[in-house]
Tab-separated table of C-alpha atoms in Angstrom:
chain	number	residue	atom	x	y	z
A	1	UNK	CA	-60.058	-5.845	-20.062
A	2	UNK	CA	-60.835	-6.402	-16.778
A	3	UNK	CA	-58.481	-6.177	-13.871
A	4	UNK	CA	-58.253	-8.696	-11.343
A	5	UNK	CA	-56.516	-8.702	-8.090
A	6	UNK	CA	-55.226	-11.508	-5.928
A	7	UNK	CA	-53.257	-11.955	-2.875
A	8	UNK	CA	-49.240	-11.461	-3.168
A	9	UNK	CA	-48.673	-14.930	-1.873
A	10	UNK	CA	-49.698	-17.626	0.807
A	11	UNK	CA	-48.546	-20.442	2.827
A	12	UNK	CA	-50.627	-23.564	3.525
A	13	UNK	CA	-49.499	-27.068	5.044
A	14	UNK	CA	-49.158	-29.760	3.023
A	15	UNK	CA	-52.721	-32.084	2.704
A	16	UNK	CA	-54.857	-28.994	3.542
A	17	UNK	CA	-57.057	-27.345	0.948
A	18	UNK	CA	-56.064	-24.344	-0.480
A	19	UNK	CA	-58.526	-21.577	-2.017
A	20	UNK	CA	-57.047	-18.338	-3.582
A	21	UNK	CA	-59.488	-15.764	-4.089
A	22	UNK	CA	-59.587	-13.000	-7.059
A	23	UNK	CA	-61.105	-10.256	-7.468
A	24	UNK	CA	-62.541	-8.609	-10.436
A	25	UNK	CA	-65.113	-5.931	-9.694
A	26	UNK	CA	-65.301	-4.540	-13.474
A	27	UNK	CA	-66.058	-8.118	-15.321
A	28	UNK	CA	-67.926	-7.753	-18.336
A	29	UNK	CA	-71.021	-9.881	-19.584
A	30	UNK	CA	-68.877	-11.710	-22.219
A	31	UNK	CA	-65.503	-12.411	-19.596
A	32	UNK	CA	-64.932	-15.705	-19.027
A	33	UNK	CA	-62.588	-16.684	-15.822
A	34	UNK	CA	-59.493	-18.354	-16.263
A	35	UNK	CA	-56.254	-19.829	-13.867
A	36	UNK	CA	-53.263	-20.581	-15.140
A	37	UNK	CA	-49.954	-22.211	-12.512
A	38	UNK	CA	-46.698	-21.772	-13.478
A	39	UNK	CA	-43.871	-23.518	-11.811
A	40	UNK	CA	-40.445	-22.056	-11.423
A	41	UNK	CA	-38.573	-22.067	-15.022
A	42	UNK	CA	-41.550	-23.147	-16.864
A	43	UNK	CA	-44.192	-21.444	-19.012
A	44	UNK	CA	-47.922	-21.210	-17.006
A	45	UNK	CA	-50.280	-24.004	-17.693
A	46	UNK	CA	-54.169	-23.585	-17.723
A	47	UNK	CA	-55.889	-25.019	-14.574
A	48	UNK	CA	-59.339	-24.532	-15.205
A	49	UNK	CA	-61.931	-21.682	-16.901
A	50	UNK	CA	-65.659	-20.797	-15.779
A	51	UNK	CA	-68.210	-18.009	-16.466
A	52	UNK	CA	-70.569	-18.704	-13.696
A	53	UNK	CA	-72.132	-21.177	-10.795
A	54	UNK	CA	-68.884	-24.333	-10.076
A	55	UNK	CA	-66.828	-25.844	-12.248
A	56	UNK	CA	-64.428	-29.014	-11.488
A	57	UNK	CA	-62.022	-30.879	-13.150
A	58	UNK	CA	-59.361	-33.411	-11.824
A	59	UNK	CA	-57.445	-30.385	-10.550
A	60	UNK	CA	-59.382	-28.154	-9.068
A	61	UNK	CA	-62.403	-26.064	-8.291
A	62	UNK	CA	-63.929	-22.676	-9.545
A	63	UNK	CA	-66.289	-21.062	-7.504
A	64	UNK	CA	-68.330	-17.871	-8.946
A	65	UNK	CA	-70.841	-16.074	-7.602
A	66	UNK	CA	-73.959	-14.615	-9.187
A	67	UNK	CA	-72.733	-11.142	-9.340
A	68	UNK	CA	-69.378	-12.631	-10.595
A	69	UNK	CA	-67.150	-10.161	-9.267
A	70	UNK	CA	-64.840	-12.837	-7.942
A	71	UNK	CA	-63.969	-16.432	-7.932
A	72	UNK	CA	-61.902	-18.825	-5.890
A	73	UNK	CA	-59.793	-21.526	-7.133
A	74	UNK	CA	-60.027	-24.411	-4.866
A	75	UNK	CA	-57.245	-27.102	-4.424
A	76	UNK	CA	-57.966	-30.174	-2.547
A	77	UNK	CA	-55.320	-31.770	-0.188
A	78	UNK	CA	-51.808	-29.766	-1.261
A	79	UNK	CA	-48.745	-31.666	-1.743
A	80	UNK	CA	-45.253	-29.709	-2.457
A	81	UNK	CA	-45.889	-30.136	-5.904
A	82	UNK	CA	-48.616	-27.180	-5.877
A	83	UNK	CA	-45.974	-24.967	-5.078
A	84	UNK	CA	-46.254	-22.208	-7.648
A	85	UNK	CA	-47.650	-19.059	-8.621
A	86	UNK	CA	-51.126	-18.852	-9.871
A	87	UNK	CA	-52.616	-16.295	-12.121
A	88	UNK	CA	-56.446	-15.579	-12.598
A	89	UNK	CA	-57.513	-14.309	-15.894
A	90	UNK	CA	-60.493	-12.764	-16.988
A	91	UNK	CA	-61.189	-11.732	-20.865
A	92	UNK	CA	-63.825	-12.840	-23.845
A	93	UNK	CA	-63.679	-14.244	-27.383
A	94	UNK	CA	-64.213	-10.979	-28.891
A	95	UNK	CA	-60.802	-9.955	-30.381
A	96	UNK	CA	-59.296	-10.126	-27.010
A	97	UNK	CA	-57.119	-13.317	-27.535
A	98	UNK	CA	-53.811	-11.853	-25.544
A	99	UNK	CA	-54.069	-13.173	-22.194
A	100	UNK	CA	-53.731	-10.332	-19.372
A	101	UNK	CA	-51.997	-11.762	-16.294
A	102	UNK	CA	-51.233	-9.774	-13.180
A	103	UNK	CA	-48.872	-10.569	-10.251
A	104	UNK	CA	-50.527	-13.509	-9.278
A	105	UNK	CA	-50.526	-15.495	-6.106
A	106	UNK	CA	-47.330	-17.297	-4.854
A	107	UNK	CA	-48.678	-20.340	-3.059
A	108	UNK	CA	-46.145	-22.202	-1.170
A	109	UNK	CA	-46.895	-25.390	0.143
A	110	UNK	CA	-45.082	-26.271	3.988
A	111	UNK	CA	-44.491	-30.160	4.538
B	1	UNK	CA	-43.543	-32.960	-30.880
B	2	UNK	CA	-45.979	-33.547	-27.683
B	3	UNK	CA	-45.502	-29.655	-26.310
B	4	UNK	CA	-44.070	-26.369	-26.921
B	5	UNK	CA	-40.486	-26.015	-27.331
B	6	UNK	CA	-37.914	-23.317	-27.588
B	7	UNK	CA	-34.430	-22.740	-28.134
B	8	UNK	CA	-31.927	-21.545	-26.724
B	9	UNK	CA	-33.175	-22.133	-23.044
B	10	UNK	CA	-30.710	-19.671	-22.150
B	11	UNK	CA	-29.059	-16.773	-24.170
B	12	UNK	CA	-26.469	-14.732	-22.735
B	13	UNK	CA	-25.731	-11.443	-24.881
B	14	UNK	CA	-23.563	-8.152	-24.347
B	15	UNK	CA	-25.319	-5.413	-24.782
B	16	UNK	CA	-25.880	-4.146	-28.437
B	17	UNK	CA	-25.527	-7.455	-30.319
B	18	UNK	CA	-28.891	-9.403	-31.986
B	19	UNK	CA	-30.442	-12.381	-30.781
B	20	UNK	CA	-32.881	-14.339	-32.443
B	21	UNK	CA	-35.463	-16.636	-30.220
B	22	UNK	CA	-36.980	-19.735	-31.722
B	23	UNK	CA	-40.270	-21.164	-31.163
B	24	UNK	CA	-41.494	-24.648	-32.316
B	25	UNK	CA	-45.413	-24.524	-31.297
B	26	UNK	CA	-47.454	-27.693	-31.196
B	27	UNK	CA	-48.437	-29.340	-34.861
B	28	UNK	CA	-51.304	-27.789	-36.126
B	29	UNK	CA	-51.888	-24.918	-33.802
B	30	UNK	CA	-53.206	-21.750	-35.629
B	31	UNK	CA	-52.182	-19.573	-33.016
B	32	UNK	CA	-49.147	-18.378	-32.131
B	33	UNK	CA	-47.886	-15.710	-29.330
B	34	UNK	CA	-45.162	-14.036	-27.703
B	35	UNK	CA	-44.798	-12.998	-23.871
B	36	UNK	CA	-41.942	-11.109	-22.088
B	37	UNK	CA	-41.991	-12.319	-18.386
B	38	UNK	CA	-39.404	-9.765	-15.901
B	39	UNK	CA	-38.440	-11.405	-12.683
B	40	UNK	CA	-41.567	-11.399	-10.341
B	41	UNK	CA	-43.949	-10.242	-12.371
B	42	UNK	CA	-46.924	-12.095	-14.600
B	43	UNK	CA	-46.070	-12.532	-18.354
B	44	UNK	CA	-46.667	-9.865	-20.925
B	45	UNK	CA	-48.265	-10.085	-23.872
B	46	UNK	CA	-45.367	-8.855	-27.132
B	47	UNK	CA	-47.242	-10.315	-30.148
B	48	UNK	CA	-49.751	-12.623	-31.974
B	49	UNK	CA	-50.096	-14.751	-34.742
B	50	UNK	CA	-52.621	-16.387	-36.417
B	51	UNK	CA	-50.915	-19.102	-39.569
B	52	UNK	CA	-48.571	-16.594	-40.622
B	53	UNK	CA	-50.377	-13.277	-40.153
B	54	UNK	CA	-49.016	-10.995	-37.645
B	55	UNK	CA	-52.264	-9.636	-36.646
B	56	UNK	CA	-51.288	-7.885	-33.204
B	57	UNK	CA	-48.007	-6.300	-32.405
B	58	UNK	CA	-49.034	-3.720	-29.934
B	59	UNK	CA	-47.108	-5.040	-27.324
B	60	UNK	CA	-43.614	-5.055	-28.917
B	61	UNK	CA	-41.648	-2.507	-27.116
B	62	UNK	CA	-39.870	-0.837	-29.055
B	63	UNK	CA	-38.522	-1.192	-32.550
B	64	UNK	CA	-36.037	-3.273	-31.917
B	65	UNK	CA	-38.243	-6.318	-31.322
B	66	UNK	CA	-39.054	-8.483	-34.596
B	67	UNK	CA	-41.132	-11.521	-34.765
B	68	UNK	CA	-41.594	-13.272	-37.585
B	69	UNK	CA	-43.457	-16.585	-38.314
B	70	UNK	CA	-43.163	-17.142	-42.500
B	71	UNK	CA	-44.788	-20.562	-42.915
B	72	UNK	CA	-47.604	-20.603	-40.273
B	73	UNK	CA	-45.633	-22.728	-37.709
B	74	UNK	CA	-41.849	-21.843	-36.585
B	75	UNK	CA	-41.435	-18.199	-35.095
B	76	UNK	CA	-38.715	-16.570	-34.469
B	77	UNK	CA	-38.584	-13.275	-31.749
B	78	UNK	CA	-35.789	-11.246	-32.772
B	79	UNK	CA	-34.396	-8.286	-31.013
B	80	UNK	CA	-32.240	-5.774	-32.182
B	81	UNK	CA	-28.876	-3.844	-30.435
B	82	UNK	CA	-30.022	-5.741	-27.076
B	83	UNK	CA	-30.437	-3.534	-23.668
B	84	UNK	CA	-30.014	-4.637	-20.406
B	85	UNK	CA	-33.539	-3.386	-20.355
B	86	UNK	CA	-34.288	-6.600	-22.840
B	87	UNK	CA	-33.356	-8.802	-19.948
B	88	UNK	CA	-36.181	-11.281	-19.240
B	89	UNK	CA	-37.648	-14.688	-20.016
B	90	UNK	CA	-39.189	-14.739	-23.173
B	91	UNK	CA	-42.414	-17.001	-23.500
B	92	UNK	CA	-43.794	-18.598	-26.777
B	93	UNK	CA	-47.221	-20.031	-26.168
B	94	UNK	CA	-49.681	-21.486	-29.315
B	95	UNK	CA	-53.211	-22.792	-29.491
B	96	UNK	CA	-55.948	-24.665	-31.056
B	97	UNK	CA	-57.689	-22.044	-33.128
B	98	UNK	CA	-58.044	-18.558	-33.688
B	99	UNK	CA	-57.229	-16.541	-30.353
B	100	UNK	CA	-59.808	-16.552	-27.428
B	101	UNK	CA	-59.924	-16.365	-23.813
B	102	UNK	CA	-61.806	-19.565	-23.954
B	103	UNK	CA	-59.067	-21.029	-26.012
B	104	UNK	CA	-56.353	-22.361	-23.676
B	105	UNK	CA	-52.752	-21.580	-24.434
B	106	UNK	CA	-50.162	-24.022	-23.994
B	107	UNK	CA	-46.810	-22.676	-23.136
B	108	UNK	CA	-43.166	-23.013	-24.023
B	109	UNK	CA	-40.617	-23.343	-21.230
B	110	UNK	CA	-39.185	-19.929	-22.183
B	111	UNK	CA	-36.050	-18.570	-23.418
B	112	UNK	CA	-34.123	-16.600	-20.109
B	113	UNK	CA	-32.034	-13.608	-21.994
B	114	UNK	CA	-29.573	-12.143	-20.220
B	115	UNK	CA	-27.796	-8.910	-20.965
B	116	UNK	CA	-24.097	-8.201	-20.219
């Protein structure tokens, strides 16, 4: 599986847009992208999943490059609510149905 | 119901009794899986379940850790002559169909062990 990095943690004022940028320099043909946010005493939930080019949903953006050896998760206009830690995930439907999560990102949102 | 549950949301134990974990997974969902989560660090995956099949248990740590999950829907994590190693929240997360990154998993709030 692919390994991903991501920044420890960052700070950003509330109404601002946030982007969090992984890494993953070894992605395979077949790995798709995924972010998950989990709050403080609750299990992660899944943000949004890409393989390539933009994808958007009510949430947020994904932004991959052609070479797709990293993405950014885009989040428009932060409120304290987006306080959490968020994990990027790469992997493919090819027997590889544990999710792999790393450290992840601790955003914290400043009013 | 409308989400994963599980139960008990907390579990204090002294060290060397059992505990057993519960999970409830969403109606329907095929898939079934267990994470370990230590304090500051990402979840890790324990087990996997499709319907009642225990088809990956390469991440149980030692042989202490049981899961179980005899009709296809309710699963239970058990774990043996507890540690304070064992101390962690323990995640329970199902999904749709048969296990795939493209398949999102919903989680459980977790189960926070403790160990005396």
């Amino acid at each position: 599986l692919a390994k991903t990095t991501q920044p420890i943690s960052m700070d950003s004022y509330e109404g601002q847009e946030v982007n969090i940028t992984c890494s993953h320099n070894n992605i395979a043909t077949n790995d798709y992208i995924t972010w998950y946010q989990q709050f403080p005493s609750q299990g992660p939930r899944f943000i949004i999943q890409g393989y390539k080019t933009k994808v958007t949903n009510e949430v947020a953006s994904l932004f991959i490059p052609a070479d797709r050896k990293s993405s950014t998760l885009s989040l428009p206009r932060v409120s304290l609510s987006d306080t959490a830690v968020y994990y990027c995930l790469v992997g493919d439907d090819f027997g590889n149905e544990k999710l792999t999560f790393g450290t992840g990102t601790r955003l914290t949102i400043i009013p | 119901g409308a989400g994963v549950s599980q139960s008990p949301r907390y579990k204090v134990a002294k060290r060397g009794q059992d505990v057993a974990l519960r999970c409830d997974p969403i109606s329907g969902h095929v898939s079934l899986f267990w994470y370990q989560q230590a304090l500051g660090q990402g979840p890790e995956f324990l087990t996997y379940f499709q319907n009642e099949a225990q088809l990956d248990k390469s991440g149980l740590p030692s042989d202490r850790f049981f899961a179980e999950r005899p009709e296809g829907s309710v699963s239970t994590l058990k774990i043996q002559r507890t540690q304070q190693e064992d101390s962690a929240v323990y995640l329970c997360a199902s999904s749709l169909v048969f296990g795939a990154a493209t398949d999102t998993q919903y989680f459980g709030p977790g189960t926070r062990l403790t160990v005396l």
